[in-house]
Protein backbone atom coordinates (compact mmCIF):
# COMPACT_ATOMS: atom_id res chain seq x y z
CA UNK A 1 0.00 0.00 0.00
CA UNK A 2 2.84 2.37 0.87
CA UNK A 3 4.65 1.57 -2.38
CA UNK A 4 1.43 2.12 -4.36
CA UNK A 5 1.11 5.56 -2.81
CA UNK A 6 4.69 6.41 -3.74
CA UNK A 7 4.12 5.32 -7.34
CA UNK A 8 0.99 7.49 -7.52
CA UNK A 9 2.80 10.53 -6.14
CA UNK A 10 5.86 10.32 -8.44
CA UNK A 11 4.09 11.65 -11.61
CA UNK A 12 2.59 14.57 -9.71
CA UNK A 13 5.96 15.55 -8.25
CA UNK A 14 7.72 15.31 -11.62
CA UNK A 15 5.10 17.41 -13.38
CA UNK A 16 5.44 20.05 -10.68
CA UNK A 17 9.23 20.45 -10.83
CA UNK A 18 10.06 19.68 -14.49
CA UNK A 19 9.10 21.29 -17.78
CA UNK A 20 6.21 19.59 -19.52
CA UNK A 21 8.21 17.85 -22.26
CA UNK A 22 10.95 16.68 -19.89
CA UNK A 23 8.43 15.39 -17.36
CA UNK A 24 6.75 13.33 -20.09
CA UNK A 25 10.10 11.82 -21.13
CA UNK A 26 11.00 10.88 -17.55
CA UNK A 27 7.56 9.36 -16.90
CA UNK A 28 7.84 7.30 -20.09
CA UNK A 29 11.29 6.07 -19.06
CA UNK A 30 10.05 5.19 -15.57
CA UNK A 31 7.16 3.23 -17.02
CA UNK A 32 9.66 1.14 -19.01
CA UNK A 33 11.83 0.71 -15.92
CA UNK A 34 9.02 -0.38 -13.60
CA UNK A 35 6.99 -2.44 -16.03
CA UNK A 36 9.43 -3.52 -18.71
CA UNK A 37 11.09 -6.89 -19.05
CA UNK A 38 14.73 -7.35 -18.15
CA UNK A 39 17.12 -8.54 -20.84
CA UNK A 40 18.89 -11.84 -20.50
CA UNK A 41 17.52 -15.35 -19.82
CA UNK A 42 14.95 -15.87 -17.08
CA UNK A 43 15.94 -18.48 -14.52
CA UNK A 44 14.44 -21.95 -14.81
CA UNK A 45 14.87 -24.61 -12.17
CA UNK A 46 17.15 -27.35 -13.54
CA UNK A 47 15.67 -30.79 -13.99
CA UNK A 48 17.42 -34.13 -13.54
CA UNK A 49 16.22 -37.69 -13.93
CA UNK A 50 16.39 -39.31 -10.50
CA UNK A 51 15.65 -42.93 -9.56
CA UNK A 52 12.33 -43.68 -7.88
CA UNK A 53 13.98 -45.49 -4.95
CA UNK A 54 17.33 -46.40 -3.46
CA UNK A 55 19.11 -49.35 -5.07
CA UNK A 56 20.53 -50.76 -1.83
CA UNK A 57 17.13 -50.42 -0.14
CA UNK A 58 15.55 -52.49 -2.92
CA UNK A 59 18.09 -55.26 -2.36
CA UNK A 60 17.71 -55.34 1.43
CA UNK A 61 15.03 -54.97 4.08
CA UNK A 62 15.75 -51.31 4.68
CA UNK A 63 12.65 -49.43 5.88
CA UNK A 64 10.77 -47.50 3.24
CA UNK A 65 8.50 -44.48 3.49
CA UNK A 66 9.08 -40.78 4.11
CA UNK A 67 11.24 -39.50 6.94
CA UNK A 68 9.84 -36.71 9.10
CA UNK A 69 11.58 -33.36 8.68
CA UNK A 70 11.56 -32.67 12.43
CA UNK A 71 13.20 -36.01 13.17
CA UNK A 72 15.81 -35.45 10.48
CA UNK A 73 16.54 -31.92 11.70
CA UNK A 74 17.58 -33.22 15.15
CA UNK A 75 18.60 -36.76 14.24
CA UNK A 76 21.11 -37.08 17.10
CA UNK A 77 18.18 -37.53 19.48
CA UNK A 78 17.77 -41.13 18.24
CA UNK A 79 20.95 -42.09 20.16
CA UNK A 80 19.24 -41.08 23.43
CA UNK A 81 22.43 -39.52 24.82
CA UNK A 82 21.83 -36.12 26.48
CA UNK A 83 25.56 -35.35 26.58
CA UNK A 84 25.88 -35.88 22.82
CA UNK A 85 22.90 -33.57 22.25
CA UNK A 86 24.39 -30.88 24.47
CA UNK A 87 27.75 -31.08 22.68
CA UNK A 88 26.10 -30.63 19.28
CA UNK A 89 24.06 -27.72 20.60
CA UNK A 90 27.22 -26.16 22.02
CA UNK A 91 28.99 -26.56 18.68
CA UNK A 92 26.13 -24.83 16.88
CA UNK A 93 26.52 -21.88 19.22
CA UNK A 94 30.31 -21.55 19.33
CA UNK A 95 31.90 -23.19 16.30
CA UNK A 96 34.14 -20.68 14.53
CA UNK A 97 33.56 -22.05 11.03
CA UNK A 98 29.84 -21.51 11.58
CA UNK A 99 30.49 -17.94 12.70
CA UNK A 100 32.56 -17.39 9.53
CA UNK A 101 29.58 -18.61 7.46
CA UNK A 102 27.36 -16.10 9.27
CA UNK A 103 29.73 -13.24 8.45
CA UNK A 104 29.51 -14.22 4.77
CA UNK A 105 25.73 -13.94 4.98
CA UNK A 106 26.13 -10.41 6.30
CA UNK A 107 28.50 -9.61 3.44
CA UNK A 108 25.99 -10.91 0.88
CA UNK A 109 23.18 -8.89 2.44
CA UNK A 110 25.30 -5.74 2.37
CA UNK A 111 26.06 -6.34 -1.31
CA UNK A 112 22.34 -6.74 -1.96
CA UNK A 113 21.61 -3.40 -0.31
CA UNK A 114 24.22 -1.82 -2.59
CA UNK A 115 22.52 -3.35 -5.65
CA UNK A 116 19.16 -2.11 -4.42
CA UNK A 117 20.56 1.38 -3.89
CA UNK A 118 21.71 1.50 -7.51
CA UNK A 119 18.06 1.44 -8.60
CA UNK A 120 17.34 4.79 -6.94
CA UNK A 121 18.72 8.29 -7.36
CA UNK A 122 22.36 8.94 -6.46
CA UNK A 123 22.76 12.29 -4.72
CA UNK A 124 26.06 13.96 -3.88
CA UNK A 125 26.13 17.11 -1.77
CA UNK A 126 28.97 19.63 -1.55
CA UNK A 127 29.83 22.88 0.17
CA UNK A 128 32.86 25.13 -0.21
CA UNK A 129 34.34 28.46 0.81
CA UNK A 130 37.13 30.26 -1.05
CA UNK A 131 38.88 33.57 -0.55
CA UNK A 132 39.78 34.70 -4.10
CA UNK A 133 42.13 37.44 -5.33
CA UNK A 134 41.45 38.58 -8.91
CA UNK A 135 43.85 40.91 -10.78
CA UNK A 136 42.01 43.84 -12.45
CA UNK A 137 43.41 46.67 -14.61
CA UNK A 138 42.46 50.10 -13.21
CA UNK A 139 43.26 53.64 -14.57
CA UNK A 140 46.34 55.26 -13.05
CA UNK A 141 47.25 58.93 -13.74
CA UNK A 142 46.00 61.57 -16.20
CA UNK A 143 47.63 59.98 -19.25
CA UNK A 144 45.26 57.01 -19.12
CA UNK A 145 47.88 54.63 -17.83
CA UNK A 146 46.63 51.44 -16.22
CA UNK A 147 47.95 49.23 -13.57
CA UNK A 148 46.97 45.87 -12.07
CA UNK A 149 45.18 45.88 -8.82
CA UNK A 150 44.13 42.80 -6.86
CA UNK A 151 40.50 42.57 -5.81
CA UNK A 152 39.83 40.11 -3.00
CA UNK A 153 36.41 38.53 -2.51
CA UNK A 154 34.83 35.71 -0.54
CA UNK A 155 32.96 32.99 -2.46
CA UNK A 156 30.45 30.69 -0.80
CA UNK A 157 28.92 27.76 -2.65
CA UNK A 158 26.73 24.84 -1.61
CA UNK A 159 24.42 22.44 -3.38
CA UNK A 160 24.00 18.91 -4.66
CA UNK A 161 24.22 16.92 -7.87
CA UNK A 162 21.75 14.09 -8.54
CA UNK A 163 21.83 11.26 -11.04
CA UNK A 164 19.22 8.57 -11.60
CA UNK A 165 19.86 5.76 -14.03
CA UNK A 166 16.58 4.58 -15.52
CA UNK A 167 16.79 0.79 -15.62
CA UNK A 168 14.96 0.48 -18.93
CA UNK A 169 16.65 -2.76 -20.01
CA UNK A 170 16.82 -4.37 -16.58
CA UNK A 171 20.56 -4.59 -15.98
CA UNK A 172 20.24 -3.21 -12.45
CA UNK A 173 17.30 -5.49 -11.72
CA UNK A 174 19.32 -8.50 -12.90
CA UNK A 175 22.13 -7.41 -10.58
CA UNK A 176 19.62 -7.29 -7.71
CA UNK A 177 18.34 -10.74 -8.72
CA UNK A 178 21.91 -12.06 -8.60
CA UNK A 179 22.45 -10.47 -5.18
CA UNK A 180 19.30 -12.17 -3.85
CA UNK A 181 20.61 -15.52 -5.14
CA UNK A 182 24.00 -14.84 -3.52
CA UNK A 183 22.27 -14.35 -0.16
CA UNK A 184 20.40 -17.62 -0.61
CA UNK A 185 23.65 -19.39 -1.49
CA UNK A 186 25.32 -18.11 1.69
CA UNK A 187 22.31 -19.14 3.79
CA UNK A 188 22.59 -22.64 2.36
CA UNK A 189 26.34 -22.61 2.94
CA UNK A 190 25.68 -21.94 6.63
CA UNK A 191 23.16 -24.78 6.72
CA UNK A 192 25.73 -27.04 5.07
CA UNK A 193 28.16 -26.16 7.85
CA UNK A 194 25.45 -27.08 10.38
CA UNK A 195 24.96 -30.48 8.72
CA UNK A 196 28.68 -31.22 8.62
CA UNK A 197 29.26 -29.86 12.11
CA UNK A 198 26.58 -32.01 13.77
CA UNK A 199 27.89 -35.10 12.00
CA UNK A 200 31.50 -34.31 12.90
CA UNK A 201 30.72 -33.79 16.59
CA UNK A 202 28.76 -37.06 16.68
CA UNK A 203 31.58 -38.94 14.92
CA UNK A 204 34.20 -37.66 17.35
CA UNK A 205 31.93 -38.50 20.26
CA UNK A 206 31.55 -42.08 19.01
CA UNK A 207 35.31 -42.30 18.55
CA UNK A 208 35.81 -41.12 22.13
CA UNK A 209 33.37 -43.58 23.66
CA UNK A 210 34.82 -46.41 21.56
CA UNK A 211 38.35 -45.56 22.71
CA UNK A 212 37.21 -45.57 26.33
CA UNK A 213 35.61 -48.97 25.79
CA UNK A 214 38.79 -50.24 24.15
CA UNK A 215 40.79 -49.01 27.14
CA UNK A 216 38.40 -50.83 29.48
CA UNK A 217 38.68 -54.05 27.48
CA UNK A 218 42.47 -53.73 27.30
CA UNK A 219 42.69 -53.33 31.09
CA UNK A 220 40.34 -56.26 31.63
CA UNK A 221 42.43 -58.49 29.36
CA UNK A 222 45.63 -57.21 30.98
CA UNK A 223 44.29 -58.25 34.37
CA UNK A 224 43.42 -61.71 33.04
CA UNK A 225 46.82 -62.05 31.37
CA UNK A 226 48.61 -60.99 34.57
CA UNK A 227 46.61 -63.64 36.42
CA UNK A 228 47.67 -66.24 33.86
CA UNK A 229 51.30 -65.09 34.11
CA UNK A 230 51.14 -65.53 37.89
CA UNK A 231 49.76 -69.06 37.48
CA UNK A 232 52.55 -69.84 35.01
CA UNK A 233 55.19 -68.52 37.40
CA UNK A 234 53.91 -70.68 40.24
CA UNK A 235 53.79 -73.75 37.97
CA UNK A 236 57.38 -73.01 36.92
CA UNK A 237 58.48 -72.80 40.55
CA UNK A 238 56.72 -76.11 41.18
CA UNK A 239 58.45 -77.67 38.18
CA UNK A 240 55.32 -78.09 36.05
CA UNK A 241 56.10 -75.32 33.50
CA UNK A 242 59.11 -74.21 31.55
CA UNK A 243 60.94 -70.89 31.67
CA UNK A 244 59.72 -70.35 28.08
CA UNK A 245 56.12 -70.41 29.28
CA UNK A 246 56.92 -67.77 31.89
CA UNK A 247 58.70 -65.61 29.32
CA UNK A 248 55.81 -65.89 26.85
CA UNK A 249 53.31 -64.97 29.54
CA UNK A 250 55.32 -61.91 30.57
CA UNK A 251 55.73 -60.85 26.92
CA UNK A 252 51.99 -60.98 26.37
CA UNK A 253 51.38 -58.90 29.50
CA UNK A 254 53.93 -56.31 28.38
CA UNK A 255 52.44 -56.15 24.87
CA UNK A 256 48.92 -55.49 26.16
CA UNK A 257 50.16 -53.02 28.75
CA UNK A 258 52.04 -51.10 26.05
CA UNK A 259 48.86 -50.58 24.03
CA UNK A 260 47.00 -48.79 26.82
CA UNK A 261 49.09 -45.54 26.80
CA UNK A 262 48.56 -45.26 23.04
CA UNK A 263 44.80 -45.59 23.51
CA UNK A 264 44.89 -42.99 26.31
CA UNK A 265 46.73 -40.56 24.02
CA UNK A 266 44.13 -41.06 21.30
CA UNK A 267 41.38 -40.49 23.88
CA UNK A 268 42.87 -37.15 24.92
CA UNK A 269 43.37 -36.07 21.29
CA UNK A 270 39.74 -36.87 20.52
CA UNK A 271 38.60 -34.71 23.45
CA UNK A 272 40.78 -31.91 22.10
CA UNK A 273 39.14 -32.19 18.66
CA UNK A 274 35.69 -32.02 20.24
CA UNK A 275 36.74 -28.90 22.15
CA UNK A 276 37.88 -27.30 18.90
CA UNK A 277 34.55 -28.11 17.23
CA UNK A 278 32.79 -26.29 20.06
CA UNK A 279 35.05 -23.26 19.65
CA UNK A 280 36.83 -23.87 22.98
CA UNK A 281 40.45 -24.33 24.03
CA UNK A 282 41.71 -27.96 23.81
CA UNK A 283 41.47 -28.75 27.51
CA UNK A 284 38.02 -27.26 28.09
CA UNK A 285 36.13 -30.58 27.91
CA UNK A 286 38.68 -32.88 29.55
CA UNK A 287 36.92 -33.01 32.92
CA UNK A 288 33.51 -33.44 31.29
CA UNK A 289 34.46 -36.23 28.88
CA UNK A 290 37.26 -38.14 30.60
CA UNK A 291 34.84 -40.20 32.66
CA UNK A 292 34.39 -43.45 30.70
CA UNK A 293 30.99 -44.16 29.26
CA UNK A 294 29.85 -46.85 26.86
CA UNK A 295 28.81 -46.27 23.28
CA UNK A 296 25.24 -44.98 22.91
CA UNK A 297 22.55 -47.47 22.01
CA UNK A 298 22.50 -48.11 18.28
CA UNK A 299 19.08 -47.02 16.95
CA UNK A 300 17.17 -48.64 14.13
CA UNK A 301 17.70 -47.64 10.53
CA UNK A 302 15.49 -44.65 9.63
CA UNK A 303 13.17 -44.56 6.60
CA UNK A 304 15.01 -43.05 3.65
CA UNK A 305 12.26 -41.38 1.64
CA UNK A 306 12.92 -41.04 -2.08
CA UNK A 307 15.98 -39.65 -3.91
CA UNK A 308 14.07 -36.54 -5.02
CA UNK A 309 13.84 -35.49 -1.35
CA UNK A 310 17.54 -34.68 -1.45
CA UNK A 311 16.89 -31.71 -3.73
CA UNK A 312 14.83 -30.17 -0.96
CA UNK A 313 16.82 -31.32 2.07
CA UNK A 314 20.50 -31.15 1.09
CA UNK A 315 21.94 -27.65 1.70
CA UNK A 316 24.85 -28.25 -0.69
CA UNK A 317 22.41 -28.96 -3.53
CA UNK A 318 20.30 -25.93 -2.61
CA UNK A 319 23.46 -23.80 -2.51
CA UNK A 320 24.53 -25.07 -5.94
CA UNK A 321 21.10 -24.15 -7.33
CA UNK A 322 21.29 -20.66 -5.82
CA UNK A 323 24.72 -20.20 -7.38
CA UNK A 324 23.26 -21.29 -10.71
CA UNK A 325 20.47 -18.70 -10.37
CA UNK A 326 23.04 -15.97 -9.59
CA UNK A 327 25.16 -16.93 -12.60
CA UNK A 328 22.08 -16.88 -14.82
CA UNK A 329 21.07 -13.40 -13.61
CA UNK A 330 24.55 -12.01 -14.29
CA UNK A 331 24.14 -12.90 -17.96
CA UNK A 332 21.36 -10.29 -18.03
CA UNK A 333 23.68 -7.77 -16.38
CA UNK A 334 26.17 -8.32 -19.20
CA UNK A 335 23.53 -8.23 -21.95
CA UNK A 336 22.21 -4.88 -20.66
CA UNK A 337 25.57 -3.33 -21.53
CA UNK A 338 24.68 -3.71 -25.23
CA UNK A 339 21.94 -1.09 -24.86
CA UNK A 340 22.10 2.62 -24.11
CA UNK A 341 21.90 3.87 -20.56
CA UNK A 342 19.55 6.73 -19.85
CA UNK A 343 20.14 8.86 -16.78
CA UNK A 344 18.25 11.77 -15.38
CA UNK A 345 20.80 14.27 -14.07
CA UNK A 346 20.30 17.49 -12.24
CA UNK A 347 21.82 19.86 -9.77
CA UNK A 348 20.95 22.72 -7.46
CA UNK A 349 23.46 25.12 -5.93
CA UNK A 350 23.69 28.51 -4.24
CA UNK A 351 26.55 30.94 -4.78
CA UNK A 352 27.24 34.19 -2.96
CA UNK A 353 30.08 36.53 -2.04
CA UNK A 354 28.92 37.12 1.51
CA UNK A 355 27.68 34.76 4.15
CA UNK A 356 24.45 36.61 4.92
CA UNK A 357 23.03 36.16 1.42
CA UNK A 358 24.49 32.72 0.81
CA UNK A 359 21.24 30.74 0.85
CA UNK A 360 18.88 33.29 -0.66
CA UNK A 361 16.49 31.64 -3.12
CA UNK A 362 17.24 34.23 -5.80
CA UNK A 363 20.90 33.07 -5.87
CA UNK A 364 20.01 29.51 -6.88
CA UNK A 365 21.55 27.83 -9.91
CA UNK A 366 19.85 24.67 -11.12
CA UNK A 367 19.91 22.31 -14.05
CA UNK A 368 18.01 19.17 -14.98
CA UNK A 369 17.80 16.96 -18.03
CA UNK A 370 18.36 13.54 -19.48
CA UNK A 371 21.75 12.09 -20.38
CA UNK A 372 22.47 9.11 -22.60
CA UNK A 373 25.57 6.94 -22.80
CA UNK A 374 26.13 4.01 -25.10
CA UNK A 375 29.16 1.75 -25.40
CA UNK A 376 28.50 1.50 -29.10
CA UNK A 377 32.13 0.90 -30.08
CA UNK A 378 32.70 -1.80 -27.41
CA UNK A 379 30.21 -4.41 -28.59
CA UNK A 380 32.95 -6.96 -29.21
CA UNK A 381 34.17 -6.64 -25.63
CA UNK A 382 30.62 -6.78 -24.28
CA UNK A 383 29.72 -9.87 -26.29
CA UNK A 384 32.87 -11.58 -25.06
CA UNK A 385 31.76 -10.83 -21.49
CA UNK A 386 28.31 -12.26 -22.28
CA UNK A 387 29.92 -15.46 -23.54
CA UNK A 388 32.02 -15.64 -20.39
CA UNK A 389 28.93 -15.23 -18.22
CA UNK A 390 27.13 -17.94 -20.19
CA UNK A 391 30.09 -20.27 -19.66
CA UNK A 392 30.00 -19.52 -15.93
CA UNK A 393 26.27 -20.34 -15.94
CA UNK A 394 26.98 -23.65 -17.69
CA UNK A 395 29.72 -24.38 -15.16
CA UNK A 396 27.29 -23.70 -12.31
CA UNK A 397 24.75 -26.05 -13.93
CA UNK A 398 27.33 -28.84 -14.13
CA UNK A 399 28.30 -28.18 -10.50
CA UNK A 400 24.64 -28.53 -9.52
CA UNK A 401 24.32 -31.83 -11.41
CA UNK A 402 27.55 -33.08 -9.80
CA UNK A 403 26.25 -32.14 -6.35
CA UNK A 404 23.08 -34.17 -6.95
CA UNK A 405 25.05 -37.21 -8.11
CA UNK A 406 27.43 -36.93 -5.15
CA UNK A 407 24.44 -36.80 -2.80
CA UNK A 408 22.92 -39.95 -4.32
CA UNK A 409 26.26 -41.72 -4.01
CA UNK A 410 26.71 -40.71 -0.36
CA UNK A 411 23.31 -42.11 0.62
CA UNK A 412 23.89 -45.40 -1.21
CA UNK A 413 27.41 -45.70 0.25
CA UNK A 414 26.32 -44.98 3.82
CA UNK A 415 23.36 -47.34 3.65
CA UNK A 416 25.45 -50.15 2.15
CA UNK A 417 28.26 -49.66 4.68
CA UNK A 418 25.82 -49.65 7.61
CA UNK A 419 24.10 -52.87 6.53
CA UNK A 420 27.39 -54.69 5.89
CA UNK A 421 28.84 -53.48 9.18
CA UNK A 422 25.80 -54.91 10.94
CA UNK A 423 26.60 -58.33 9.45
CA UNK A 424 30.23 -57.91 10.52
CA UNK A 425 29.19 -56.97 14.06
CA UNK A 426 26.95 -60.02 14.48
CA UNK A 427 29.79 -62.29 13.38
CA UNK A 428 32.14 -60.63 15.88
CA UNK A 429 29.61 -61.10 18.70
CA UNK A 430 29.66 -64.84 17.96
CA UNK A 431 33.47 -64.77 17.81
CA UNK A 432 33.73 -63.11 21.24
CA UNK A 433 31.49 -65.73 22.82
CA UNK A 434 33.50 -68.56 21.23
CA UNK A 435 36.84 -67.03 22.28
CA UNK A 436 35.66 -66.56 25.86
CA UNK A 437 34.85 -70.26 25.96
CA UNK A 438 38.22 -71.09 24.37
CA UNK A 439 40.13 -69.13 27.04
CA UNK A 440 38.29 -70.94 29.83
CA UNK A 441 38.98 -74.36 28.33
CA UNK A 442 42.60 -73.66 27.41
CA UNK A 443 43.46 -72.32 30.87
CA UNK A 444 41.71 -75.26 32.55
CA UNK A 445 43.51 -77.82 30.39
CA UNK A 446 46.84 -76.07 30.92
CA UNK A 447 46.46 -76.13 34.69
CA UNK A 448 45.59 -79.84 34.46
CA UNK A 449 48.65 -80.40 32.26
CA UNK A 450 46.62 -81.56 29.27
CA UNK A 451 47.79 -78.82 26.84
CA UNK A 452 50.77 -76.53 26.39
CA UNK A 453 50.90 -72.84 27.17
CA UNK A 454 50.86 -71.71 23.53
CA UNK A 455 47.19 -72.66 23.32
CA UNK A 456 46.46 -70.43 26.32
CA UNK A 457 48.36 -67.52 24.74
CA UNK A 458 46.57 -67.99 21.43
CA UNK A 459 43.16 -68.13 23.07
CA UNK A 460 43.78 -64.98 25.11
CA UNK A 461 45.12 -63.09 22.10
CA UNK A 462 42.11 -64.11 20.03
CA UNK A 463 39.71 -63.02 22.76
CA UNK A 464 41.34 -59.62 23.17
CA UNK A 465 41.44 -59.10 19.40
CA UNK A 466 37.78 -60.07 18.87
CA UNK A 467 36.57 -57.90 21.78
CA UNK A 468 38.54 -54.93 20.45
CA UNK A 469 37.19 -55.49 16.94
CA UNK A 470 33.64 -55.77 18.27
CA UNK A 471 33.91 -52.34 19.93
CA UNK A 472 35.26 -50.81 16.74
CA UNK A 473 32.47 -52.47 14.74
CA UNK A 474 29.87 -50.97 17.08
CA UNK A 475 31.53 -47.59 16.61
CA UNK A 476 31.63 -48.03 12.84
CA UNK A 477 27.93 -48.88 12.76
CA UNK A 478 27.15 -45.68 14.66
CA UNK A 479 29.40 -43.62 12.38
CA UNK A 480 27.84 -45.10 9.24
CA UNK A 481 24.39 -44.26 10.61
CA UNK A 482 25.60 -40.71 11.27
CA UNK A 483 26.92 -40.56 7.70
CA UNK A 484 23.52 -41.70 6.46
CA UNK A 485 21.71 -38.94 8.35
CA UNK A 486 24.24 -36.43 6.99
CA UNK A 487 23.82 -37.75 3.44
CA UNK A 488 20.05 -37.35 3.77
CA UNK A 489 20.59 -33.68 4.66
CA UNK A 490 19.79 -33.90 8.37
CA UNK A 491 20.97 -31.38 10.92
CA UNK A 492 19.12 -28.15 10.07
CA UNK A 493 15.59 -26.79 9.83
CA UNK A 494 13.92 -23.88 8.09
CA UNK A 495 14.26 -20.64 10.01
PDB file of C-alpha atoms in Angstrom, residues 337-338 373-383:
ATOM      1  CA  UNK A 337      25.575  -3.327 -21.530  1.00  0.00           C
ATOM      2  CA  UNK A 338      24.682  -3.713 -25.235  1.00  0.00           C
ATOM      3  CA  UNK A 373      25.574   6.943 -22.801  1.00  0.00           C
ATOM      4  CA  UNK A 374      26.126   4.009 -25.096  1.00  0.00           C
ATOM      5  CA  UNK A 375      29.160   1.748 -25.396  1.00  0.00           C
ATOM      6  CA  UNK A 376      28.497   1.496 -29.103  1.00  0.00           C
ATOM      7  CA  UNK A 377      32.129   0.901 -30.084  1.00  0.00           C
ATOM      8  CA  UNK A 378      32.703  -1.795 -27.406  1.00  0.00           C
ATOM      9  CA  UNK A 379      30.209  -4.411 -28.591  1.00  0.00           C
ATOM     10  CA  UNK A 380      32.952  -6.960 -29.207  1.00  0.00           C
ATOM     11  CA  UNK A 381      34.169  -6.640 -25.634  1.00  0.00           C
ATOM     12  CA  UNK A 382      30.619  -6.780 -24.280  1.00  0.00           C
ATOM     13  CA  UNK A 383      29.715  -9.874 -26.293  1.00  0.00           C
TER      14      UNK A 383
END
